[in-house]
Short mmCIF file of N, CA and C in Angstrom, two decimals:
data_model
loop_
_atom_site.label_atom_id
_atom_site.label_comp_id
_atom_site.label_asym_id
_atom_site.label_seq_id
_atom_site.Cartn_x
_atom_site.Cartn_y
_atom_site.Cartn_z
N MET A 1 72.84 -66.74 31.50
CA MET A 1 73.73 -65.85 32.22
C MET A 1 74.91 -65.50 31.33
N GLY A 2 75.34 -64.27 31.43
CA GLY A 2 76.44 -63.80 30.61
C GLY A 2 77.79 -64.12 31.22
N THR A 3 78.80 -63.50 30.65
CA THR A 3 80.16 -63.70 31.14
C THR A 3 80.68 -62.39 31.71
N THR A 4 81.56 -62.48 32.69
CA THR A 4 82.11 -61.29 33.33
C THR A 4 83.51 -60.98 32.85
N GLY A 5 84.15 -61.92 32.19
CA GLY A 5 85.54 -61.74 31.79
C GLY A 5 86.51 -62.00 32.93
N LEU A 6 85.98 -62.42 34.09
CA LEU A 6 86.81 -62.72 35.26
C LEU A 6 87.02 -64.22 35.39
N ALA A 7 88.09 -64.57 36.09
CA ALA A 7 88.36 -65.98 36.38
C ALA A 7 88.56 -66.13 37.88
N VAL A 8 88.28 -67.31 38.37
CA VAL A 8 88.44 -67.62 39.79
C VAL A 8 89.23 -68.92 39.93
N ARG A 9 90.15 -68.95 40.87
CA ARG A 9 90.94 -70.16 41.15
C ARG A 9 90.51 -70.71 42.50
N ILE A 10 90.28 -72.00 42.57
CA ILE A 10 89.95 -72.67 43.84
C ILE A 10 91.25 -72.78 44.64
N THR A 11 91.25 -72.23 45.86
CA THR A 11 92.48 -72.19 46.65
C THR A 11 92.41 -72.97 47.96
N HIS A 12 91.24 -73.44 48.35
CA HIS A 12 91.15 -74.16 49.63
C HIS A 12 91.93 -75.47 49.52
N PRO A 13 92.83 -75.74 50.48
CA PRO A 13 93.73 -76.89 50.35
C PRO A 13 93.05 -78.25 50.33
N PHE A 14 91.82 -78.36 50.83
CA PHE A 14 91.15 -79.66 50.86
C PHE A 14 90.06 -79.80 49.81
N HIS A 15 89.88 -78.78 48.98
CA HIS A 15 88.84 -78.83 47.95
C HIS A 15 89.33 -79.71 46.80
N PRO A 16 88.47 -80.60 46.27
CA PRO A 16 88.91 -81.49 45.19
C PRO A 16 89.31 -80.77 43.90
N LEU A 17 88.89 -79.53 43.72
CA LEU A 17 89.24 -78.77 42.52
C LEU A 17 90.37 -77.78 42.78
N LEU A 18 91.13 -77.99 43.83
CA LEU A 18 92.23 -77.10 44.20
C LEU A 18 93.11 -76.79 43.00
N GLY A 19 93.35 -75.50 42.78
CA GLY A 19 94.24 -75.05 41.71
C GLY A 19 93.57 -74.84 40.37
N GLN A 20 92.37 -75.35 40.20
CA GLN A 20 91.69 -75.19 38.91
C GLN A 20 91.11 -73.78 38.78
N ILE A 21 91.09 -73.29 37.55
CA ILE A 21 90.61 -71.94 37.26
C ILE A 21 89.33 -72.05 36.43
N PHE A 22 88.34 -71.22 36.78
CA PHE A 22 87.05 -71.25 36.11
C PHE A 22 86.61 -69.84 35.75
N GLU A 23 85.78 -69.75 34.72
CA GLU A 23 85.19 -68.48 34.31
C GLU A 23 84.10 -68.08 35.31
N VAL A 24 84.16 -66.85 35.79
CA VAL A 24 83.15 -66.35 36.72
C VAL A 24 81.92 -65.89 35.93
N VAL A 25 80.76 -66.36 36.35
CA VAL A 25 79.51 -65.91 35.75
C VAL A 25 78.94 -64.77 36.58
N SER A 26 78.93 -64.93 37.91
CA SER A 26 78.48 -63.86 38.78
C SER A 26 78.98 -64.11 40.20
N ARG A 27 78.88 -63.06 41.01
CA ARG A 27 79.24 -63.15 42.43
C ARG A 27 78.15 -62.44 43.21
N SER A 28 77.57 -63.14 44.17
CA SER A 28 76.50 -62.54 44.96
C SER A 28 76.26 -63.39 46.21
N PRO A 29 75.53 -62.83 47.17
CA PRO A 29 75.24 -63.60 48.38
C PRO A 29 74.19 -64.69 48.10
N HIS A 30 74.49 -65.89 48.52
CA HIS A 30 73.57 -67.03 48.44
C HIS A 30 73.72 -67.80 49.75
N TRP A 31 72.62 -68.25 50.29
CA TRP A 31 72.64 -69.08 51.50
C TRP A 31 73.44 -68.44 52.63
N GLY A 32 73.37 -67.11 52.72
CA GLY A 32 73.99 -66.41 53.83
C GLY A 32 75.49 -66.18 53.71
N GLU A 33 76.06 -66.41 52.55
CA GLU A 33 77.49 -66.16 52.37
C GLU A 33 77.77 -65.66 50.96
N ASP A 34 78.90 -65.01 50.80
CA ASP A 34 79.33 -64.51 49.49
C ASP A 34 79.77 -65.71 48.64
N ARG A 35 79.15 -65.87 47.47
CA ARG A 35 79.44 -67.02 46.62
C ARG A 35 79.72 -66.59 45.19
N VAL A 36 80.43 -67.42 44.47
CA VAL A 36 80.74 -67.22 43.06
C VAL A 36 80.03 -68.30 42.26
N ILE A 37 79.34 -67.90 41.21
CA ILE A 37 78.80 -68.86 40.25
C ILE A 37 79.82 -68.93 39.13
N TYR A 38 80.26 -70.14 38.81
CA TYR A 38 81.29 -70.28 37.77
C TYR A 38 80.85 -71.32 36.75
N ARG A 39 81.46 -71.24 35.57
CA ARG A 39 81.14 -72.18 34.50
C ARG A 39 82.10 -73.36 34.59
N ALA A 40 81.55 -74.53 34.88
CA ALA A 40 82.35 -75.75 34.96
C ALA A 40 82.66 -76.27 33.56
N ALA A 41 83.59 -77.19 33.48
CA ALA A 41 84.01 -77.76 32.20
C ALA A 41 82.85 -78.42 31.46
N ASN A 42 81.89 -78.98 32.22
CA ASN A 42 80.76 -79.66 31.59
C ASN A 42 79.61 -78.71 31.25
N GLY A 43 79.83 -77.39 31.45
CA GLY A 43 78.82 -76.41 31.09
C GLY A 43 77.85 -76.05 32.20
N THR A 44 77.89 -76.77 33.31
CA THR A 44 77.00 -76.45 34.43
C THR A 44 77.47 -75.18 35.12
N LEU A 45 76.62 -74.63 35.99
CA LEU A 45 76.93 -73.40 36.71
C LEU A 45 76.90 -73.64 38.22
N PRO A 46 77.91 -74.31 38.76
CA PRO A 46 77.95 -74.53 40.21
C PRO A 46 78.34 -73.25 40.94
N THR A 47 78.16 -73.25 42.26
CA THR A 47 78.60 -72.14 43.08
C THR A 47 79.63 -72.63 44.08
N ILE A 48 80.43 -71.69 44.55
CA ILE A 48 81.42 -71.98 45.58
C ILE A 48 81.55 -70.75 46.46
N ALA A 49 81.80 -70.96 47.73
CA ALA A 49 82.01 -69.84 48.65
C ALA A 49 83.25 -69.06 48.24
N VAL A 50 83.15 -67.76 48.22
CA VAL A 50 84.29 -66.91 47.85
C VAL A 50 85.48 -67.22 48.75
N ALA A 51 85.23 -67.56 50.01
CA ALA A 51 86.31 -67.85 50.96
C ALA A 51 87.18 -69.01 50.52
N LEU A 52 86.70 -69.85 49.60
CA LEU A 52 87.47 -71.00 49.13
C LEU A 52 88.24 -70.69 47.85
N THR A 53 88.24 -69.42 47.45
CA THR A 53 88.85 -69.03 46.17
C THR A 53 89.85 -67.89 46.34
N ASP A 54 90.51 -67.56 45.23
CA ASP A 54 91.45 -66.45 45.26
C ASP A 54 90.75 -65.09 45.19
N MET A 55 89.41 -65.07 45.16
CA MET A 55 88.68 -63.81 45.20
C MET A 55 88.57 -63.28 46.63
N ALA A 56 88.82 -64.14 47.61
CA ALA A 56 88.77 -63.72 49.01
C ALA A 56 90.09 -63.05 49.38
N PRO A 57 90.04 -62.09 50.31
CA PRO A 57 91.29 -61.49 50.75
C PRO A 57 92.16 -62.54 51.43
N PRO A 58 93.47 -62.39 51.40
CA PRO A 58 94.35 -63.38 52.03
C PRO A 58 94.04 -63.53 53.52
N ASP A 59 94.01 -64.77 53.98
CA ASP A 59 93.75 -65.07 55.38
C ASP A 59 95.01 -64.74 56.19
N PRO A 60 94.92 -63.82 57.16
CA PRO A 60 96.11 -63.45 57.94
C PRO A 60 96.74 -64.63 58.67
N PHE A 61 95.91 -65.54 59.19
CA PHE A 61 96.45 -66.70 59.90
C PHE A 61 97.31 -67.55 58.97
N ARG A 62 96.77 -67.87 57.80
CA ARG A 62 97.53 -68.70 56.85
C ARG A 62 98.81 -68.02 56.41
N ARG A 63 98.75 -66.70 56.20
CA ARG A 63 99.93 -65.96 55.78
C ARG A 63 101.01 -66.01 56.86
N ILE A 64 100.62 -65.78 58.10
CA ILE A 64 101.59 -65.76 59.19
C ILE A 64 102.07 -67.17 59.52
N ALA A 65 101.16 -68.15 59.52
CA ALA A 65 101.54 -69.53 59.85
C ALA A 65 102.44 -70.12 58.78
N ALA A 66 102.28 -69.69 57.55
CA ALA A 66 103.12 -70.14 56.43
C ALA A 66 103.25 -71.66 56.38
N GLY A 67 102.13 -72.36 56.59
CA GLY A 67 102.14 -73.82 56.51
C GLY A 67 102.61 -74.53 57.76
N ARG A 68 103.03 -73.80 58.78
CA ARG A 68 103.54 -74.43 60.00
C ARG A 68 102.43 -74.85 60.95
N ALA A 69 101.23 -74.28 60.81
CA ALA A 69 100.10 -74.62 61.68
C ALA A 69 98.86 -74.75 60.81
N ALA A 70 98.17 -75.86 60.97
CA ALA A 70 96.99 -76.11 60.14
C ALA A 70 95.71 -75.55 60.75
N PHE A 71 95.69 -75.37 62.07
CA PHE A 71 94.46 -74.97 62.76
C PHE A 71 94.71 -73.81 63.71
N ARG A 72 93.71 -72.96 63.83
CA ARG A 72 93.74 -71.87 64.81
C ARG A 72 93.35 -72.45 66.17
N ILE A 73 93.88 -71.89 67.24
CA ILE A 73 93.53 -72.34 68.59
C ILE A 73 92.04 -72.22 68.83
N VAL A 74 91.44 -71.09 68.44
CA VAL A 74 90.01 -70.89 68.67
C VAL A 74 89.18 -71.95 67.96
N ASP A 75 89.59 -72.38 66.77
CA ASP A 75 88.87 -73.42 66.05
C ASP A 75 89.00 -74.77 66.75
N LEU A 76 90.19 -75.07 67.27
CA LEU A 76 90.39 -76.32 68.01
C LEU A 76 89.59 -76.32 69.30
N GLN A 77 89.50 -75.18 69.97
CA GLN A 77 88.70 -75.09 71.20
C GLN A 77 87.22 -75.30 70.89
N ARG A 78 86.76 -74.73 69.79
CA ARG A 78 85.36 -74.92 69.39
C ARG A 78 85.09 -76.39 69.06
N LEU A 79 86.03 -77.03 68.36
CA LEU A 79 85.89 -78.45 68.05
C LEU A 79 85.85 -79.27 69.33
N LEU A 80 86.72 -78.97 70.29
CA LEU A 80 86.72 -79.68 71.56
C LEU A 80 85.36 -79.58 72.25
N GLY A 81 84.77 -78.38 72.24
CA GLY A 81 83.45 -78.20 72.84
C GLY A 81 82.39 -79.06 72.17
N ILE A 82 82.43 -79.13 70.86
CA ILE A 82 81.47 -79.96 70.11
C ILE A 82 81.67 -81.43 70.44
N LEU A 83 82.93 -81.87 70.46
CA LEU A 83 83.21 -83.28 70.78
C LEU A 83 82.78 -83.63 72.19
N GLU A 84 82.95 -82.70 73.13
CA GLU A 84 82.51 -82.95 74.50
C GLU A 84 80.99 -83.06 74.57
N GLN A 85 80.27 -82.23 73.82
CA GLN A 85 78.81 -82.31 73.78
C GLN A 85 78.36 -83.65 73.21
N VAL A 86 78.99 -84.07 72.12
CA VAL A 86 78.62 -85.33 71.49
C VAL A 86 78.92 -86.50 72.42
N SER A 87 80.09 -86.50 73.03
CA SER A 87 80.47 -87.63 73.89
C SER A 87 79.59 -87.70 75.13
N SER A 88 79.14 -86.55 75.65
CA SER A 88 78.29 -86.58 76.84
C SER A 88 76.87 -87.06 76.50
N SER A 89 76.47 -86.92 75.23
CA SER A 89 75.14 -87.35 74.84
C SER A 89 75.09 -88.83 74.45
N ILE A 90 76.24 -89.44 74.29
CA ILE A 90 76.30 -90.85 73.93
C ILE A 90 76.44 -91.67 75.21
N GLU A 91 75.57 -92.63 75.38
CA GLU A 91 75.67 -93.50 76.56
C GLU A 91 76.72 -94.56 76.33
N VAL A 92 77.25 -95.10 77.40
CA VAL A 92 78.31 -96.09 77.30
C VAL A 92 77.90 -97.28 76.44
N GLY A 93 76.68 -97.72 76.55
CA GLY A 93 76.21 -98.87 75.78
C GLY A 93 75.98 -98.61 74.32
N ASP A 94 76.02 -97.35 73.89
CA ASP A 94 75.77 -96.97 72.50
C ASP A 94 76.97 -97.23 71.60
N ALA A 95 78.15 -97.30 72.15
CA ALA A 95 79.36 -97.40 71.34
C ALA A 95 79.53 -98.75 70.71
#
């Protein structure tokens, strides 16, 4: 694979490579999402979701929240629904 002359920075706050910059090899859809193939320091070509990099457009929620809120209400409601499903499927004796 060739080089594009582009660089990508990992921007997701919980990603272990946060802040690191890598050479972009290509960008294309993989596994149902937009992904970047980049050249790692060890020469491998891993991929990362564009949403976790500075190639994604700025997230309006993060921009407006400015660090004051870590989660969207809709995401917390979805998590609550999942936790309720899991807890209802676990019997009392299973814990």
